[in-house]
PDB file of C-alpha atoms in Angstrom:
ATOM      1  CA  MET A 229       7.194  37.938   7.564  1.00 95.00           C
ATOM      2  CA  ILE A 230       4.097  35.440   9.622  1.00 96.00           C
ATOM      3  CA  ASP A 231       2.330  37.099  12.412  1.00 95.00           C
ATOM      4  CA  PRO A 232       4.900  34.881  14.873  1.00 96.00           C
ATOM      5  CA  ASP A 233       1.534  35.322  16.939  1.00 95.00           C
ATOM      6  CA  HIS A 234      -1.273  34.024  13.825  1.00 96.00           C
ATOM      7  CA  ILE A 235       0.719  31.473  12.634  1.00 97.00           C
ATOM      8  CA  PRO A 236      -1.864  30.521  10.066  1.00 98.00           C
ATOM      9  CA  PRO A 237      -2.099  26.742   8.206  1.00 98.00           C
ATOM     10  CA  VAL A 238       0.044  26.345   4.354  1.00 98.00           C
ATOM     11  CA  ASP A 239      -2.707  27.074   1.847  1.00 98.00           C
ATOM     12  CA  ASP A 240      -1.825  24.888  -1.779  1.00 98.00           C
ATOM     13  CA  GLU A 241      -1.586  27.182  -2.652  1.00 97.00           C
ATOM     14  CA  GLU A 242       1.356  28.529  -0.634  1.00 98.00           C
ATOM     15  CA  LEU A 243       4.845  28.470  -2.705  1.00 98.00           C
ATOM     16  CA  LEU A 244       7.309  26.920  -0.492  1.00 98.00           C
ATOM     17  CA  ALA A 245      11.769  27.108  -0.961  1.00 98.00           C
ATOM     18  CA  ARG A 246      14.077  24.005  -0.450  1.00 98.00           C
ATOM     19  CA  TYR A 247      17.426  25.559   0.165  1.00 98.00           C
ATOM     20  CA  ILE A 248      19.978  24.411  -1.986  1.00 97.00           C
ATOM     21  CA  VAL A 249      22.896  23.935  -0.080  1.00 95.00           C
ATOM     22  CA  ARG A 250      25.728  21.629  -2.857  1.00 92.00           C
ATOM     23  CA  LYS A 251      26.779  21.788  -6.125  1.00 91.00           C
ATOM     24  CA  SER A 252      25.686  17.762  -6.014  1.00 90.00           C
ATOM     25  CA  GLU A 253      21.892  19.313  -4.913  1.00 94.00           C
ATOM     26  CA  TYR A 254      21.060  19.744  -9.576  1.00 96.00           C
ATOM     27  CA  ARG A 255      21.978  19.431 -12.140  1.00 96.00           C
ATOM     28  CA  SER A 256      23.306  21.317 -14.414  1.00 95.00           C
ATOM     29  CA  ASP A 257      20.389  21.943 -16.473  1.00 96.00           C
ATOM     30  CA  GLY A 258      19.476  23.778 -12.676  1.00 97.00           C
ATOM     31  CA  LEU A 259      17.409  21.384 -12.036  1.00 98.00           C
ATOM     32  CA  VAL A 260      16.904  20.281  -9.164  1.00 98.00           C
ATOM     33  CA  LYS A 261      17.704  16.346  -7.312  1.00 97.00           C
ATOM     34  CA  PRO A 262      15.408  13.727  -5.907  1.00 98.00           C
ATOM     35  CA  GLY A 263      18.339  13.294  -2.830  1.00 97.00           C
ATOM     36  CA  LEU A 264      17.488  17.296  -2.662  1.00 97.00           C
ATOM     37  CA  PHE A 265      14.359  16.182  -1.094  1.00 98.00           C
ATOM     38  CA  MET A 266      15.740  13.054   1.407  1.00 98.00           C
ATOM     39  CA  PRO A 267      14.487  13.068   4.976  1.00 97.00           C
ATOM     40  CA  TRP A 268      17.548  10.581   5.163  1.00 94.00           C
ATOM     41  CA  SER A 269      16.946   9.053   8.750  1.00 92.00           C
ATOM     42  CA  ARG A 270      14.301  11.706   9.443  1.00 95.00           C
ATOM     43  CA  SER A 271      10.647  11.260   8.506  1.00 98.00           C
ATOM     44  CA  GLU A 272      10.458  14.766   7.553  1.00 98.00           C
ATOM     45  CA  ILE A 273      12.290  18.178   5.714  1.00 98.00           C
ATOM     46  CA  SER A 274      13.176  21.741   6.220  1.00 98.00           C
ATOM     47  CA  VAL A 275      10.832  24.048   4.091  1.00 98.00           C
ATOM     48  CA  ASN A 276      10.445  28.378   4.376  1.00 98.00           C
ATOM     49  CA  ARG A 277       7.247  29.525   3.817  1.00 98.00           C
ATOM     50  CA  HIS A 278       6.892  32.346   0.744  1.00 98.00           C
ATOM     51  CA  LEU A 279       4.052  33.999   2.654  1.00 97.00           C
ATOM     52  CA  GLU A 280       4.093  37.026   3.803  1.00 96.00           C
ATOM     53  CA  CYS A 281       7.823  36.639   3.340  1.00 96.00           C
ATOM     54  CA  LYS A 282       9.699  39.907   1.225  1.00 96.00           C
ATOM     55  CA  GLU A 283      12.463  37.700  -1.748  1.00 96.00           C
ATOM     56  CA  SER A 284      15.392  39.643   0.473  1.00 96.00           C
ATOM     57  CA  GLU A 285      13.687  38.331   3.935  1.00 97.00           C
ATOM     58  CA  ILE A 286      13.565  34.441   1.551  1.00 98.00           C
ATOM     59  CA  TRP A 287      17.295  34.923   1.219  1.00 98.00           C
ATOM     60  CA  GLN A 288      18.078  35.544   4.654  1.00 97.00           C
ATOM     61  CA  VAL A 289      16.729  32.763   5.871  1.00 97.00           C
ATOM     62  CA  GLY A 290      18.804  30.151   3.051  1.00 97.00           C
ATOM     63  CA  ARG A 291      22.097  31.802   4.285  1.00 97.00           C
ATOM     64  CA  HIS A 292      21.585  31.589   7.420  1.00 96.00           C
ATOM     65  CA  VAL A 293      20.690  27.577   6.531  1.00 95.00           C
ATOM     66  CA  ALA A 294      23.715  28.089   4.738  1.00 95.00           C
ATOM     67  CA  ALA A 295      25.694  28.939   7.202  1.00 94.00           C
ATOM     68  CA  VAL A 296      24.374  27.068  10.128  1.00 92.00           C
ATOM     69  CA  ARG A 297      25.616  24.131   7.963  1.00 90.00           C
ATOM     70  CA  GLN A 298      29.044  25.502   7.169  1.00 90.00           C
ATOM     71  CA  CYS A 299      27.995  25.481   2.818  1.00 91.00           C
ATOM     72  CA  GLU A 300      27.938  27.744   0.871  1.00 93.00           C
ATOM     73  CA  LEU A 301      24.271  28.656  -0.494  1.00 97.00           C
ATOM     74  CA  GLN A 302      23.609  27.596  -3.587  1.00 97.00           C
ATOM     75  CA  GLY A 303      20.170  28.855  -4.107  1.00 98.00           C
ATOM     76  CA  ARG A 304      16.777  27.473  -3.585  1.00 98.00           C
ATOM     77  CA  CYS A 305      13.143  25.499  -5.141  1.00 98.00           C
ATOM     78  CA  ASP A 306      10.559  27.176  -4.836  1.00 98.00           C
ATOM     79  CA  ILE A 307       7.494  24.052  -4.867  1.00 98.00           C
ATOM     80  CA  ALA A 308       3.812  23.957  -4.543  1.00 98.00           C
ATOM     81  CA  ALA A 309       2.549  23.695  -0.824  1.00 98.00           C
ATOM     82  CA  SER A 310      -0.199  21.062  -2.893  1.00 98.00           C
ATOM     83  CA  ALA A 311       1.928  19.414  -4.808  1.00 98.00           C
ATOM     84  CA  CYS A 312       4.115  18.384  -1.964  1.00 98.00           C
ATOM     85  CA  ARG A 313       0.577  16.523  -0.509  1.00 98.00           C
ATOM     86  CA  ILE A 314       1.310  13.052  -1.882  1.00 97.00           C
ATOM     87  CA  PRO A 315       0.206  10.509   0.512  1.00 97.00           C
ATOM     88  CA  PRO A 316       1.895  10.086   3.013  1.00 98.00           C
ATOM     89  CA  LEU A 317       3.225  13.616   3.142  1.00 98.00           C
ATOM     90  CA  LYS A 318       1.693  16.844   4.810  1.00 98.00           C
ATOM     91  CA  VAL A 319       2.802  20.152   5.045  1.00 98.00           C
ATOM     92  CA  VAL A 320       2.334  21.613   8.586  1.00 98.00           C
ATOM     93  CA  PRO A 321       3.728  25.038  10.116  1.00 98.00           C
ATOM     94  CA  GLN A 322       6.625  25.502  11.916  1.00 98.00           C
ATOM     95  CA  PRO A 323       7.677  28.050  13.273  1.00 97.00           C
ATOM     96  CA  LEU A 324      10.757  28.319  15.055  1.00 97.00           C
ATOM     97  CA  SER A 325      11.175  31.479  16.992  1.00 95.00           C
ATOM     98  CA  ASP A 326      13.935  32.958  14.774  1.00 94.00           C
ATOM     99  CA  ASN A 327      12.188  32.096  11.900  1.00 97.00           C
ATOM    100  CA  PRO A 328       7.898  31.814  11.724  1.00 97.00           C
ATOM    101  CA  ASN A 329       7.869  31.255   8.155  1.00 98.00           C
ATOM    102  CA  HIS A 330       9.521  27.535   9.083  1.00 98.00           C
ATOM    103  CA  ALA A 331       7.334  24.206   7.625  1.00 98.00           C
ATOM    104  CA  GLY A 332       8.128  20.643   7.565  1.00 98.00           C
ATOM    105  CA  ILE A 333       7.017  18.113   4.890  1.00 98.00           C
ATOM    106  CA  ILE A 334       6.184  15.827   7.377  1.00 98.00           C
ATOM    107  CA  ASP A 335       5.468  11.445   7.520  1.00 98.00           C
ATOM    108  CA  PHE A 336       8.054  10.653   5.337  1.00 98.00           C
ATOM    109  CA  PRO A 337       7.573   6.462   5.841  1.00 97.00           C
ATOM    110  CA  THR A 338      11.667   5.934   8.030  1.00 96.00           C
ATOM    111  CA  GLU A 339      11.189   1.823   7.699  1.00 95.00           C
ATOM    112  CA  LYS A 340      11.893   1.473   3.618  1.00 96.00           C
ATOM    113  CA  LYS A 341      14.515   3.971   2.305  1.00 97.00           C
ATOM    114  CA  GLU A 342      13.009   3.136  -1.729  1.00 98.00           C
ATOM    115  CA  ASP A 343       9.648   5.017  -0.010  1.00 98.00           C
ATOM    116  CA  GLN A 344      11.562   7.706   0.513  1.00 98.00           C
ATOM    117  CA  LYS A 345      13.007   7.890  -2.666  1.00 98.00           C
ATOM    118  CA  SER A 346       9.809   7.775  -5.016  1.00 98.00           C
ATOM    119  CA  LEU A 347       8.129  10.781  -2.783  1.00 98.00           C
ATOM    120  CA  ALA A 348      11.721  12.682  -2.899  1.00 98.00           C
ATOM    121  CA  MET A 349      11.458  11.299  -7.606  1.00 98.00           C
ATOM    122  CA  LYS A 350       8.363  13.849  -7.506  1.00 98.00           C
ATOM    123  CA  LEU A 351       8.325  16.390  -5.540  1.00 98.00           C
ATOM    124  CA  ALA A 352      11.782  17.300  -7.094  1.00 98.00           C
ATOM    125  CA  ALA A 353       9.773  16.256 -10.172  1.00 98.00           C
ATOM    126  CA  ALA A 354       7.205  18.982  -8.938  1.00 98.00           C
ATOM    127  CA  ALA A 355       9.969  21.684  -8.396  1.00 98.00           C
ATOM    128  CA  SER A 356      11.523  24.292  -9.554  1.00 98.00           C
ATOM    129  CA  LYS A 357      14.692  25.342 -10.412  1.00 98.00           C
ATOM    130  CA  ARG A 358      17.247  25.803  -7.967  1.00 98.00           C
ATOM    131  CA  ILE A 359      16.716  29.911  -8.420  1.00 98.00           C
ATOM    132  CA  VAL A 360      20.409  31.259  -7.269  1.00 97.00           C
ATOM    133  CA  PRO A 361      21.093  33.371  -5.188  1.00 97.00           C
ATOM    134  CA  PRO A 362      21.654  37.390  -4.926  1.00 94.00           C
ATOM    135  CA  SER A 363      24.730  38.430  -5.163  1.00 81.00           C
ATOM    136  CA  ALA A 364      25.628  39.734  -1.388  1.00 57.00           C
TER     137      ALA A 364
ATOM    138  CA  MET B 564      45.098  14.396 -12.717  1.00 38.00           C
ATOM    139  CA  ASN B 565      47.479  13.292 -11.009  1.00 40.00           C
ATOM    140  CA  PHE B 566      45.493  10.942  -7.890  1.00 40.00           C
ATOM    141  CA  THR B 567      49.153   9.572  -6.364  1.00 40.00           C
ATOM    142  CA  SER B 568      50.211  12.598  -5.885  1.00 41.00           C
ATOM    143  CA  ASP B 569      47.829  12.934  -3.018  1.00 44.00           C
ATOM    144  CA  PRO B 570      50.082  10.699  -0.070  1.00 42.00           C
ATOM    145  CA  GLY B 571      46.654  10.590   1.790  1.00 43.00           C
ATOM    146  CA  PHE B 572      44.287   9.049  -0.858  1.00 48.00           C
ATOM    147  CA  SER B 573      47.720   7.192  -2.208  1.00 49.00           C
ATOM    148  CA  GLU B 574      45.841   3.670  -1.724  1.00 53.00           C
ATOM    149  CA  ALA B 575      42.311   5.280  -2.705  1.00 49.00           C
ATOM    150  CA  ALA B 576      44.381   6.557  -6.382  1.00 51.00           C
ATOM    151  CA  LYS B 577      45.164   2.645  -6.070  1.00 61.00           C
ATOM    152  CA  THR B 578      42.055   0.887  -6.291  1.00 60.00           C
ATOM    153  CA  ILE B 579      41.334   3.710  -8.079  1.00 55.00           C
ATOM    154  CA  ASN B 580      43.853   3.625 -10.944  1.00 56.00           C
ATOM    155  CA  ARG B 581      44.113  -0.023 -11.356  1.00 61.00           C
ATOM    156  CA  VAL B 582      40.430   0.045 -11.625  1.00 57.00           C
ATOM    157  CA  MET B 583      40.140   2.301 -14.675  1.00 49.00           C
ATOM    158  CA  ASP B 584      43.096  -0.041 -16.513  1.00 56.00           C
ATOM    159  CA  ASP B 585      41.131  -2.607 -15.468  1.00 56.00           C
ATOM    160  CA  GLU B 586      37.979  -0.619 -17.079  1.00 47.00           C
ATOM    161  CA  SER B 587      39.902   0.535 -19.862  1.00 47.00           C
ATOM    162  CA  ARG B 588      40.032  -3.014 -21.258  1.00 51.00           C
ATOM    163  CA  ARG B 589      37.031  -3.878 -21.219  1.00 48.00           C
ATOM    164  CA  ARG B 590      35.256  -0.990 -22.358  1.00 43.00           C
ATOM    165  CA  GLY B 591      37.447  -0.411 -25.030  1.00 41.00           C
ATOM    166  CA  LEU B 592      36.024  -0.396 -28.264  1.00 37.00           C
ATOM    167  CA  THR B 593      32.815   1.584 -26.411  1.00 35.00           C
ATOM    168  CA  VAL B 594      32.370   4.908 -27.892  1.00 31.00           C
ATOM    169  CA  THR B 595      29.453   6.348 -27.122  1.00 33.00           C
ATOM    170  CA  PHE B 596      29.900   5.663 -23.845  1.00 36.00           C
ATOM    171  CA  SER B 597      33.251   6.510 -22.393  1.00 39.00           C
ATOM    172  CA  ASN B 598      34.266   4.877 -18.712  1.00 50.00           C
ATOM    173  CA  ALA B 599      36.153   8.125 -17.788  1.00 54.00           C
ATOM    174  CA  PRO B 600      33.275   9.186 -15.516  1.00 81.00           C
ATOM    175  CA  LEU B 601      32.195   6.535 -13.452  1.00 86.00           C
ATOM    176  CA  HIS B 602      35.658   6.038 -12.942  1.00 85.00           C
ATOM    177  CA  ASP B 603      36.164  10.395 -11.870  1.00 88.00           C
ATOM    178  CA  GLN B 604      32.877  10.105 -10.024  1.00 91.00           C
ATOM    179  CA  LEU B 605      34.005   7.651  -7.509  1.00 90.00           C
ATOM    180  CA  ILE B 606      36.970   9.409  -7.089  1.00 89.00           C
ATOM    181  CA  ASP B 607      34.880  12.364  -6.402  1.00 90.00           C
ATOM    182  CA  VAL B 608      32.896  10.646  -3.999  1.00 93.00           C
ATOM    183  CA  PHE B 609      35.961   9.376  -2.253  1.00 91.00           C
ATOM    184  CA  LYS B 610      36.941  12.877  -1.754  1.00 90.00           C
ATOM    185  CA  TYR B 611      34.059  14.326  -0.251  1.00 92.00           C
ATOM    186  CA  CYS B 612      32.429  11.771   0.705  1.00 95.00           C
ATOM    187  CA  SER B 613      35.015   9.909   3.117  1.00 93.00           C
ATOM    188  CA  LYS B 614      34.970  12.056   5.887  1.00 94.00           C
ATOM    189  CA  PRO B 615      31.714  11.484   8.590  1.00 96.00           C
ATOM    190  CA  GLY B 616      29.508  14.879   8.733  1.00 93.00           C
ATOM    191  CA  TRP B 617      30.710  15.817   5.484  1.00 92.00           C
ATOM    192  CA  ASP B 618      26.697  17.293   4.545  1.00 89.00           C
ATOM    193  CA  GLY B 619      27.745  20.144   7.532  1.00 85.00           C
ATOM    194  CA  GLU B 620      25.692  17.327   8.943  1.00 88.00           C
ATOM    195  CA  ASP B 621      25.691  14.099  10.721  1.00 92.00           C
ATOM    196  CA  ALA B 622      25.809  12.138   7.521  1.00 95.00           C
ATOM    197  CA  LEU B 623      27.880   9.462   7.447  1.00 97.00           C
ATOM    198  CA  ALA B 624      31.246   8.555   5.634  1.00 97.00           C
ATOM    199  CA  VAL B 625      31.146   6.433   2.722  1.00 96.00           C
ATOM    200  CA  GLN B 626      33.771   3.940   3.888  1.00 94.00           C
ATOM    201  CA  ARG B 627      35.518   2.282   1.094  1.00 93.00           C
ATOM    202  CA  ARG B 628      33.815  -0.984   0.375  1.00 94.00           C
ATOM    203  CA  THR B 629      30.562   0.476  -0.958  1.00 95.00           C
ATOM    204  CA  LEU B 630      32.557   2.526  -3.516  1.00 95.00           C
ATOM    205  CA  SER B 631      34.121  -0.705  -4.598  1.00 93.00           C
ATOM    206  CA  MET B 632      31.219  -2.174  -4.511  1.00 95.00           C
ATOM    207  CA  ALA B 633      28.990   0.071  -6.628  1.00 95.00           C
ATOM    208  CA  LEU B 634      31.578  -0.545  -8.727  1.00 94.00           C
ATOM    209  CA  GLU B 635      31.283  -4.107  -9.166  1.00 94.00           C
ATOM    210  CA  LEU B 636      27.611  -2.964 -10.025  1.00 95.00           C
ATOM    211  CA  VAL B 637      28.367  -0.930 -13.000  1.00 94.00           C
ATOM    212  CA  GLU B 638      31.274  -3.179 -14.086  1.00 93.00           C
ATOM    213  CA  ALA B 639      28.243  -6.306 -13.925  1.00 95.00           C
ATOM    214  CA  LEU B 640      25.916  -4.382 -16.413  1.00 95.00           C
ATOM    215  CA  PRO B 641      25.658  -4.892 -20.162  1.00 93.00           C
ATOM    216  CA  ALA B 642      28.118  -3.102 -21.842  1.00 89.00           C
ATOM    217  CA  ASN B 643      26.260  -1.123 -23.557  1.00 90.00           C
ATOM    218  CA  TYR B 644      24.107  -0.073 -20.537  1.00 92.00           C
ATOM    219  CA  ARG B 645      24.255   3.817 -19.736  1.00 91.00           C
ATOM    220  CA  THR B 646      27.028   4.224 -17.748  1.00 92.00           C
ATOM    221  CA  PRO B 647      24.895   5.875 -14.395  1.00 95.00           C
ATOM    222  CA  GLU B 648      25.510   9.280 -12.186  1.00 94.00           C
ATOM    223  CA  ILE B 649      26.844   8.199  -8.897  1.00 95.00           C
ATOM    224  CA  THR B 650      26.985  10.792  -5.661  1.00 94.00           C
ATOM    225  CA  GLY B 651      27.965   9.457  -1.814  1.00 96.00           C
ATOM    226  CA  GLU B 652      24.624   9.702   0.373  1.00 96.00           C
ATOM    227  CA  PRO B 653      24.493  10.444   3.446  1.00 96.00           C
ATOM    228  CA  ASP B 654      23.675   7.216   5.429  1.00 96.00           C
ATOM    229  CA  GLY B 655      26.574   6.090   3.778  1.00 97.00           C
ATOM    230  CA  GLU B 656      25.564   4.819   1.319  1.00 97.00           C
ATOM    231  CA  VAL B 657      25.828   5.161  -2.643  1.00 97.00           C
ATOM    232  CA  ASN B 658      23.291   6.126  -5.145  1.00 97.00           C
ATOM    233  CA  LEU B 659      23.223   5.786  -8.653  1.00 96.00           C
ATOM    234  CA  GLU B 660      21.016   7.340 -11.238  1.00 96.00           C
ATOM    235  CA  TRP B 661      19.614   6.278 -14.555  1.00 96.00           C
ATOM    236  CA  TYR B 662      17.516  10.095 -14.968  1.00 96.00           C
ATOM    237  CA  LYS B 663      16.703  11.317 -18.646  1.00 96.00           C
ATOM    238  CA  ASN B 664      14.086  14.395 -17.056  1.00 97.00           C
ATOM    239  CA  PRO B 665      12.657  14.707 -13.971  1.00 97.00           C
ATOM    240  CA  ARG B 666       9.988  12.224 -15.036  1.00 97.00           C
ATOM    241  CA  ARG B 667      12.625   9.677 -16.376  1.00 97.00           C
ATOM    242  CA  LEU B 668      14.628   8.470 -14.071  1.00 98.00           C
ATOM    243  CA  LEU B 669      15.574   5.397 -11.741  1.00 98.00           C
ATOM    244  CA  SER B 670      18.070   5.914  -8.588  1.00 98.00           C
ATOM    245  CA  VAL B 671      19.143   2.970  -6.877  1.00 98.00           C
ATOM    246  CA  SER B 672      21.431   2.682  -3.394  1.00 98.00           C
ATOM    247  CA  ILE B 673      23.915   1.037  -2.829  1.00 97.00           C
ATOM    248  CA  SER B 674      25.192  -0.875   1.477  1.00 97.00           C
ATOM    249  CA  ALA B 675      28.763  -2.087   1.750  1.00 96.00           C
ATOM    250  CA  ASP B 676      26.725  -5.263   2.392  1.00 95.00           C
ATOM    251  CA  GLY B 677      25.451  -5.115  -1.650  1.00 96.00           C
ATOM    252  CA  LEU B 678      21.568  -4.161  -0.526  1.00 98.00           C
ATOM    253  CA  LEU B 679      20.020  -2.357  -3.684  1.00 98.00           C
ATOM    254  CA  ARG B 680      17.938  -0.746  -2.554  1.00 98.00           C
ATOM    255  CA  TRP B 681      15.396   1.200  -5.954  1.00 98.00           C
ATOM    256  CA  ALA B 682      13.041   3.346  -7.423  1.00 98.00           C
ATOM    257  CA  ALA B 683      12.311   4.650 -10.801  1.00 98.00           C
ATOM    258  CA  LEU B 684       9.636   6.700 -12.230  1.00 98.00           C
ATOM    259  CA  ILE B 685       8.157   7.209 -15.593  1.00 97.00           C
ATOM    260  CA  GLY B 686       5.685   9.044 -15.865  1.00 96.00           C
ATOM    261  CA  GLU B 687       2.846   7.855 -13.651  1.00 96.00           C
ATOM    262  CA  GLU B 688       4.208   4.504 -13.212  1.00 97.00           C
ATOM    263  CA  ASP B 689       6.467   4.718  -9.311  1.00 98.00           C
ATOM    264  CA  PRO B 690       7.923   1.576  -9.347  1.00 98.00           C
ATOM    265  CA  ARG B 691      10.693  -0.272  -6.064  1.00 98.00           C
ATOM    266  CA  GLY B 692      11.394  -2.206  -4.395  1.00 98.00           C
ATOM    267  CA  SER B 693      14.490  -4.318  -2.422  1.00 98.00           C
ATOM    268  CA  CYS B 694      17.283  -6.726  -3.308  1.00 97.00           C
ATOM    269  CA  ARG B 695      21.213  -8.435  -2.946  1.00 96.00           C
ATOM    270  CA  PHE B 696      23.480  -7.567  -5.669  1.00 96.00           C
ATOM    271  CA  HIS B 697      25.611 -11.411  -5.403  1.00 94.00           C
ATOM    272  CA  GLY B 698      27.751 -10.360  -8.149  1.00 94.00           C
ATOM    273  CA  GLU B 699      25.336 -10.189 -11.079  1.00 95.00           C
ATOM    274  CA  ALA B 700      23.105  -7.679 -12.185  1.00 95.00           C
ATOM    275  CA  PRO B 701      19.451  -8.325 -11.117  1.00 96.00           C
ATOM    276  CA  LYS B 702      17.271  -8.335 -13.701  1.00 96.00           C
ATOM    277  CA  THR B 703      14.456  -6.358 -12.128  1.00 96.00           C
ATOM    278  CA  LEU B 704      16.722  -3.162 -12.656  1.00 96.00           C
ATOM    279  CA  LEU B 705      18.463  -4.406 -15.904  1.00 96.00           C
ATOM    280  CA  TYR B 706      14.369  -3.573 -16.916  1.00 97.00           C
ATOM    281  CA  TRP B 707      13.314  -0.909 -15.533  1.00 97.00           C
ATOM    282  CA  ILE B 708      17.042   0.734 -16.661  1.00 97.00           C
ATOM    283  CA  GLY B 709      16.384  -0.034 -19.833  1.00 95.00           C
ATOM    284  CA  ARG B 710      13.787   1.206 -19.310  1.00 96.00           C
ATOM    285  CA  VAL B 711      14.690   4.528 -17.993  1.00 96.00           C
ATOM    286  CA  CYS B 712      17.231   4.670 -21.161  1.00 93.00           C
ATOM    287  CA  ALA B 713      15.595   3.269 -23.629  1.00 89.00           C
ATOM    288  CA  GLU B 714      14.998   6.172 -27.090  1.00 77.00           C
TER     289      GLU B 714
END
């Protein structure tokens, strides 16, 4: 994990994980749906930076996310930070006390749902297919 | 599958069953686009999204009225139009999606009072907008459904 005392800005080349906690968030061929990237009433969504994160740590965060939402972890998709920087979106570090790799895709418009949908479609189109979690 | 066997689900089951009968009659001769998925999907949305917090966070319940509105919209489409995928949304609306690939899709959210908020992605084109549903499928949507579903 990233050193909590030295959190760098999110580089364009970095990979970010978005966790999938519902079966309705991906298609039968593994492609993820735009809804996975919708912020709804918020103006941002959470992602986890791969930077200095072991594969096992990436999944550990995912299991925690699913547990908080009382859902079963269905997997994750990865997306490059550069692909998330569709104006007006920005990607910024948002370290948490228990997860220095937490980041946010911020500045989703909140006035028009259709604008959110449009951005979510572009993010989903740029994301990887669902990556299945390792069995516990 | 008998949805009337669950007492807590009886009213919705009656509605859905009635709708299924009507829809069967209406589209009975259409072989290409089976009507079964539409009703299965409506029932699924009702089953999984009709209680607050159904997403594990702060989702609003999808109301029966919103599902009815979604059904009315789909029924208002010409019979040869493809049935969309229907899902509940955490803001209580229902999403109708016509999808061909990640860069060729149309997503329409419908509210309980018939407000439609839609966005499409077709290659580099990203049209979007909003309009009202008053019992007739808006021409704009018909146009974009046609664009997404065209061979």
